[in-house]
mmCIF file of C-alpha atoms in Angstrom:
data_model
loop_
_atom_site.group_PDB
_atom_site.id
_atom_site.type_symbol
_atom_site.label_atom_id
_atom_site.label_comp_id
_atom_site.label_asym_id
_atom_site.label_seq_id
_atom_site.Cartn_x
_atom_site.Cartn_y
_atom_site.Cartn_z
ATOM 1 C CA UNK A 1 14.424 9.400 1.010
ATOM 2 C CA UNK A 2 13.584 5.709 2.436
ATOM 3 C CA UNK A 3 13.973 3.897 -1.424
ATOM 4 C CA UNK A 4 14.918 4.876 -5.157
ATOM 5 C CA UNK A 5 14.030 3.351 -8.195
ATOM 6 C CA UNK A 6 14.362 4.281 -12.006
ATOM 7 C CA UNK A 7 11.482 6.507 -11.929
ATOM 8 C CA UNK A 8 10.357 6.335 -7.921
ATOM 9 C CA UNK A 9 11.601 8.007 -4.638
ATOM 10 C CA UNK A 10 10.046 6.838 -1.801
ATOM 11 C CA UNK A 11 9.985 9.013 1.237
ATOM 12 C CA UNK A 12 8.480 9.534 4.672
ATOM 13 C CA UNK A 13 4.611 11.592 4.100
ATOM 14 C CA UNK A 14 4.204 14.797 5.847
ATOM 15 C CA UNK A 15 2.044 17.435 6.832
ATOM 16 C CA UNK A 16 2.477 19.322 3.405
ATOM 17 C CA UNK A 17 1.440 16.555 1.877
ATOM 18 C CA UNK A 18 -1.910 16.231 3.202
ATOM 19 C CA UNK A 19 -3.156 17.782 -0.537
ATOM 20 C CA UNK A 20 -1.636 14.932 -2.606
ATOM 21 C CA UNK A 21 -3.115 12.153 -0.378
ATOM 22 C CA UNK A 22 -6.327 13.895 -0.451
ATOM 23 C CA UNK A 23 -6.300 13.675 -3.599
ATOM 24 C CA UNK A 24 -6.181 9.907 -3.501
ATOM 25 C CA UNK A 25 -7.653 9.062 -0.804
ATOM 26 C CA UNK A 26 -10.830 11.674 -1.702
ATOM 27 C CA UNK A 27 -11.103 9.996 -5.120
ATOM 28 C CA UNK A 28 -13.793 7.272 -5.402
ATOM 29 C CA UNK A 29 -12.660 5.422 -7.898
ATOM 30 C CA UNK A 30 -8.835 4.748 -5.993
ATOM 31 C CA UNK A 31 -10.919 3.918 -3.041
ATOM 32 C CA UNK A 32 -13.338 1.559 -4.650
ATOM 33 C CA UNK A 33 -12.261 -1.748 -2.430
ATOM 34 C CA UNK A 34 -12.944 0.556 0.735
ATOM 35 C CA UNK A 35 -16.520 1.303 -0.466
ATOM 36 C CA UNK A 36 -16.119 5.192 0.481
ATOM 37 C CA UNK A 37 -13.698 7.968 -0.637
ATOM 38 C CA UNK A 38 -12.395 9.710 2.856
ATOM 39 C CA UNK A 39 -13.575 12.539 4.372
ATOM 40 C CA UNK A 40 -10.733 15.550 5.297
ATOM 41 C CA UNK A 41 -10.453 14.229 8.761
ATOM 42 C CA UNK A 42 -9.932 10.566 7.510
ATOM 43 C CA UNK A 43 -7.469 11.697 5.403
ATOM 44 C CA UNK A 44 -5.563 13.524 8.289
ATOM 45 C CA UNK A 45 -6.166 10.326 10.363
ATOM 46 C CA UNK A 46 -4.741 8.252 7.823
ATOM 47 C CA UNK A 47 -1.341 10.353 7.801
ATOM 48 C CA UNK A 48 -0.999 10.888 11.338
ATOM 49 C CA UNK A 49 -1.174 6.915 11.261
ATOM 50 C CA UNK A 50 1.444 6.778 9.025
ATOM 51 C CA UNK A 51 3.692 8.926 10.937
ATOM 52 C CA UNK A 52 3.069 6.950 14.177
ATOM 53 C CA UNK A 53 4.204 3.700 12.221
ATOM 54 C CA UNK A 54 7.240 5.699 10.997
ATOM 55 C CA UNK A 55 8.199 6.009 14.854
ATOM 56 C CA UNK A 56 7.084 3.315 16.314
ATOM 57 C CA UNK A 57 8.114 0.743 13.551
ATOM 58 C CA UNK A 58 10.446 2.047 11.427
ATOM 59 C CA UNK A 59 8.356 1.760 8.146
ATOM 60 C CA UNK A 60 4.822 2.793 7.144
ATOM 61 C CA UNK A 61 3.078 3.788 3.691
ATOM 62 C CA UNK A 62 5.399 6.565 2.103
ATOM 63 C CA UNK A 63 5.236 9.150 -0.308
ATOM 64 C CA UNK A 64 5.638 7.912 -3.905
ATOM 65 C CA UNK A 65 7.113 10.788 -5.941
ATOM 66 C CA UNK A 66 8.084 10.439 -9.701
ATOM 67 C CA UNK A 67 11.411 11.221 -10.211
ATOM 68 C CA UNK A 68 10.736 13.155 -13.150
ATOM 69 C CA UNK A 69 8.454 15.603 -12.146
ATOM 70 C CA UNK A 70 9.183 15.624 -7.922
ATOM 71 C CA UNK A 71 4.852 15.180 -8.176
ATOM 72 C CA UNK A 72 3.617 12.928 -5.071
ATOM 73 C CA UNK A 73 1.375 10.531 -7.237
ATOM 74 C CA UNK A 74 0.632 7.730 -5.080
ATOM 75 C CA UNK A 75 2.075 5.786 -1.251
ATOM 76 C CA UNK A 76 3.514 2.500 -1.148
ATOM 77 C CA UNK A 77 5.535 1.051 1.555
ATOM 78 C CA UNK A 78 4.894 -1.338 4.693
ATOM 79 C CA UNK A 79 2.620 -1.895 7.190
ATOM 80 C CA UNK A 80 1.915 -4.526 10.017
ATOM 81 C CA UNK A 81 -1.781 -6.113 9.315
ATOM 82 C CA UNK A 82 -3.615 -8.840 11.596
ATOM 83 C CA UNK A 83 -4.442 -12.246 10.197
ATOM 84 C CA UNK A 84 -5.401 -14.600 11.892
ATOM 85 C CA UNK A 85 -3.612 -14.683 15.163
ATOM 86 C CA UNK A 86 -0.466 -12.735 13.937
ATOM 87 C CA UNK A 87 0.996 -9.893 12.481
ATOM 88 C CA UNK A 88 1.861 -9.635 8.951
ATOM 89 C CA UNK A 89 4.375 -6.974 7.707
ATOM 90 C CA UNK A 90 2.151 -6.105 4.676
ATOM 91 C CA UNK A 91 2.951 -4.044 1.697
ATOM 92 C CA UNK A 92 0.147 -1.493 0.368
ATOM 93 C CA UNK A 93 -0.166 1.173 -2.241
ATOM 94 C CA UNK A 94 -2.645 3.939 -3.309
ATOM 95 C CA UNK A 95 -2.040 5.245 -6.580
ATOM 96 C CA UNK A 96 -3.406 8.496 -8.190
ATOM 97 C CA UNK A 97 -6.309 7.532 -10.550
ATOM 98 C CA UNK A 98 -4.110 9.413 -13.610
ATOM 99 C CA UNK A 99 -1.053 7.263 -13.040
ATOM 100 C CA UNK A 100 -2.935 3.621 -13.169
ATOM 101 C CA UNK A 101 -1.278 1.367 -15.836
ATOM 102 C CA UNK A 102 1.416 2.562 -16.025
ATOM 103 C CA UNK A 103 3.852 0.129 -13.743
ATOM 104 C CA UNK A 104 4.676 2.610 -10.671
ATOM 105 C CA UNK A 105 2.450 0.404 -8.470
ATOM 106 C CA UNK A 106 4.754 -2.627 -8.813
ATOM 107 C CA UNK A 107 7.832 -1.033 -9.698
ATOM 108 C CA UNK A 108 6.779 0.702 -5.683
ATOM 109 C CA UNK A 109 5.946 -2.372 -4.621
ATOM 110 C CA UNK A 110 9.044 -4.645 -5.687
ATOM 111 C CA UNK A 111 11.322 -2.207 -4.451
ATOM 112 C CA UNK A 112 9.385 -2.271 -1.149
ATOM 113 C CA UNK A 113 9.620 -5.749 -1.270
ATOM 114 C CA UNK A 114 13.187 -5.599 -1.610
ATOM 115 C CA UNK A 115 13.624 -2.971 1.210
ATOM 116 C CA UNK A 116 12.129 -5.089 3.631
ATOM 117 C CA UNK A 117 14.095 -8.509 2.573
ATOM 118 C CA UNK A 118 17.327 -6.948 2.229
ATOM 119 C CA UNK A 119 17.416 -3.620 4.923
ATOM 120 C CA UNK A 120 14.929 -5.315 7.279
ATOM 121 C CA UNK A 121 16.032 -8.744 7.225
ATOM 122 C CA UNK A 122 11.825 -9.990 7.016
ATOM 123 C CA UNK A 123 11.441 -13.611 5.844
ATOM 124 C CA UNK A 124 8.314 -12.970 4.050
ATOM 125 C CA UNK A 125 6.490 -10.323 2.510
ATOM 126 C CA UNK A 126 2.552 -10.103 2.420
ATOM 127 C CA UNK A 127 -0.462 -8.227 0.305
ATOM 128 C CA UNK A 128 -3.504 -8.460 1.780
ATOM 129 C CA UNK A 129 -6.156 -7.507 -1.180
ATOM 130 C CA UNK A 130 -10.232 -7.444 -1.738
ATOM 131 C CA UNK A 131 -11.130 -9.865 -3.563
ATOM 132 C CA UNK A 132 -12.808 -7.485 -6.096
ATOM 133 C CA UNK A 133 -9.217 -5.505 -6.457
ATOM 134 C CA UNK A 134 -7.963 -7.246 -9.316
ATOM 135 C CA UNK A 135 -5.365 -4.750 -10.616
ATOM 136 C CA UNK A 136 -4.085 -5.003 -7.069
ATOM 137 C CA UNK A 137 -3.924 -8.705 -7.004
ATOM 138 C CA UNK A 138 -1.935 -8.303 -10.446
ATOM 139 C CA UNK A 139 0.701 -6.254 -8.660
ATOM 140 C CA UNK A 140 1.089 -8.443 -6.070
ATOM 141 C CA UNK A 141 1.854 -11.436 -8.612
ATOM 142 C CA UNK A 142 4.528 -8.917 -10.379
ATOM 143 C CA UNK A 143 5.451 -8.819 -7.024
ATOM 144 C CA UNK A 144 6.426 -12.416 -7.166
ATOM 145 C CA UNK A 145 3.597 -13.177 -4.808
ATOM 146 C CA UNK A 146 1.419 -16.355 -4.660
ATOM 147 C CA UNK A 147 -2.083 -16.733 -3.164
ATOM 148 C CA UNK A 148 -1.663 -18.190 0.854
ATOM 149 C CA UNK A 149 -5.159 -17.818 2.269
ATOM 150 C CA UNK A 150 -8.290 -15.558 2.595
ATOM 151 C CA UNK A 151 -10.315 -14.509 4.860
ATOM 152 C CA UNK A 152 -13.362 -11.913 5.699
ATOM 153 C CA UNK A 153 -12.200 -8.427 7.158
ATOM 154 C CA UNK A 154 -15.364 -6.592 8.892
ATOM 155 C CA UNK A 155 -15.165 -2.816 7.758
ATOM 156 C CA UNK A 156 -17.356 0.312 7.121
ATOM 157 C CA UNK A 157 -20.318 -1.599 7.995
ATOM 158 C CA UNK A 158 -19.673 -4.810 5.330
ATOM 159 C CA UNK A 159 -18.303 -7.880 5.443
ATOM 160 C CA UNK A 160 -15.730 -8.190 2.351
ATOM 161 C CA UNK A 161 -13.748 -10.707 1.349
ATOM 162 C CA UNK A 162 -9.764 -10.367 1.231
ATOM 163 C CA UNK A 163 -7.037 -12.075 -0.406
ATOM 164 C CA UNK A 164 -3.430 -13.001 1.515
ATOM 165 C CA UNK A 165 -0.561 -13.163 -1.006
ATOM 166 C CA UNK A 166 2.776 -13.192 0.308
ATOM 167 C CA UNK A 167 6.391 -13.953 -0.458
ATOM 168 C CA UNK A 168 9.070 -15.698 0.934
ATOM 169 C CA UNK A 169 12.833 -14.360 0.971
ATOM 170 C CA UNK A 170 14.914 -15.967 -1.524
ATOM 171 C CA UNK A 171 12.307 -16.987 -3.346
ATOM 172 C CA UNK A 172 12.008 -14.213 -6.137
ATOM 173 C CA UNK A 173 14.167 -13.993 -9.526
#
């Protein structure tokens, strides 16, 4: 287990998980700001991807399993993400369509947040968001996140339009 929370463990994915995230990542609706639900080999893509970050970084997007239940509903966790010029470290979640509104996204994404401030000594802290997600956008403002800058990310054929948000260590209540 990476991170706990009241109701959250966060953990490295793996292979056995491939079923949960497909669920997710298959699921139109969650993927909505990607314009396409994943195929099976996306989804495998997408996991092997996180467990090259894992070694190579340190961090990546991780399992988020409720406490309660040991279910896998959702991945949260850190990533690095270009813009502009540099490398942001970035923090990202996916959250099962049957668990929306219900806080685990930010509850995830605070104790990420935390994790990296605190365990990984990062100055700042960034959500990079389409500019059509706005129950994303809302978690990163629980988040303690303020708008920094935009810009247009090329992907799956379109041109869409993305919002930075970030925070600064020391900075959050």
């Amino acid at each position: 287990m990476i991170l706990e929370t009241e109701r959250l463990a966060l953990r490295e994915l793996n292979q056995a998980d491939f079923a949960a995230l497909r669920a997710i990542l298959q699921d139109e609706q969650v993927m909505y700001a990607y314009e396409h639900a994943f195929t099976n080999r996306e989804v495998q893509a997408w996991l092997d991807r996180q467990r090259d970050r894992y070694a190579k970084d340190g961090f990546g997007l991780w399992a988020m399993v409720e406490k309660a239940t040991g279910e896998m509903m959702g991945q949260c966790g850190l990533t690095l993400q270009d813009w502009g010029e540099r490398q942001v470290p970035e923090i990202g979640y996916h959250l099962r369509r049957d668990r929306w509104h219900q806080g685990f996204a930010a509850e995830a994404a605070i104790a990420c947040r935390e994790y990296a401030f605190r365990s990984l000594g990062m100055a700042e802290v960034f959500s990079i968001i389409r500019d059509s997600n706005l129950p994303s956008q809302r978690v990163a403002l629980r988040c303690g996140m303020s708008l920094r800058g935009s810009f247009v990310k090329h992907y799956y054929g379109m041109d869409m339009l993305h919002y930075v948000f970030s925070v600064r260590r020391g900075t959050v209540r």
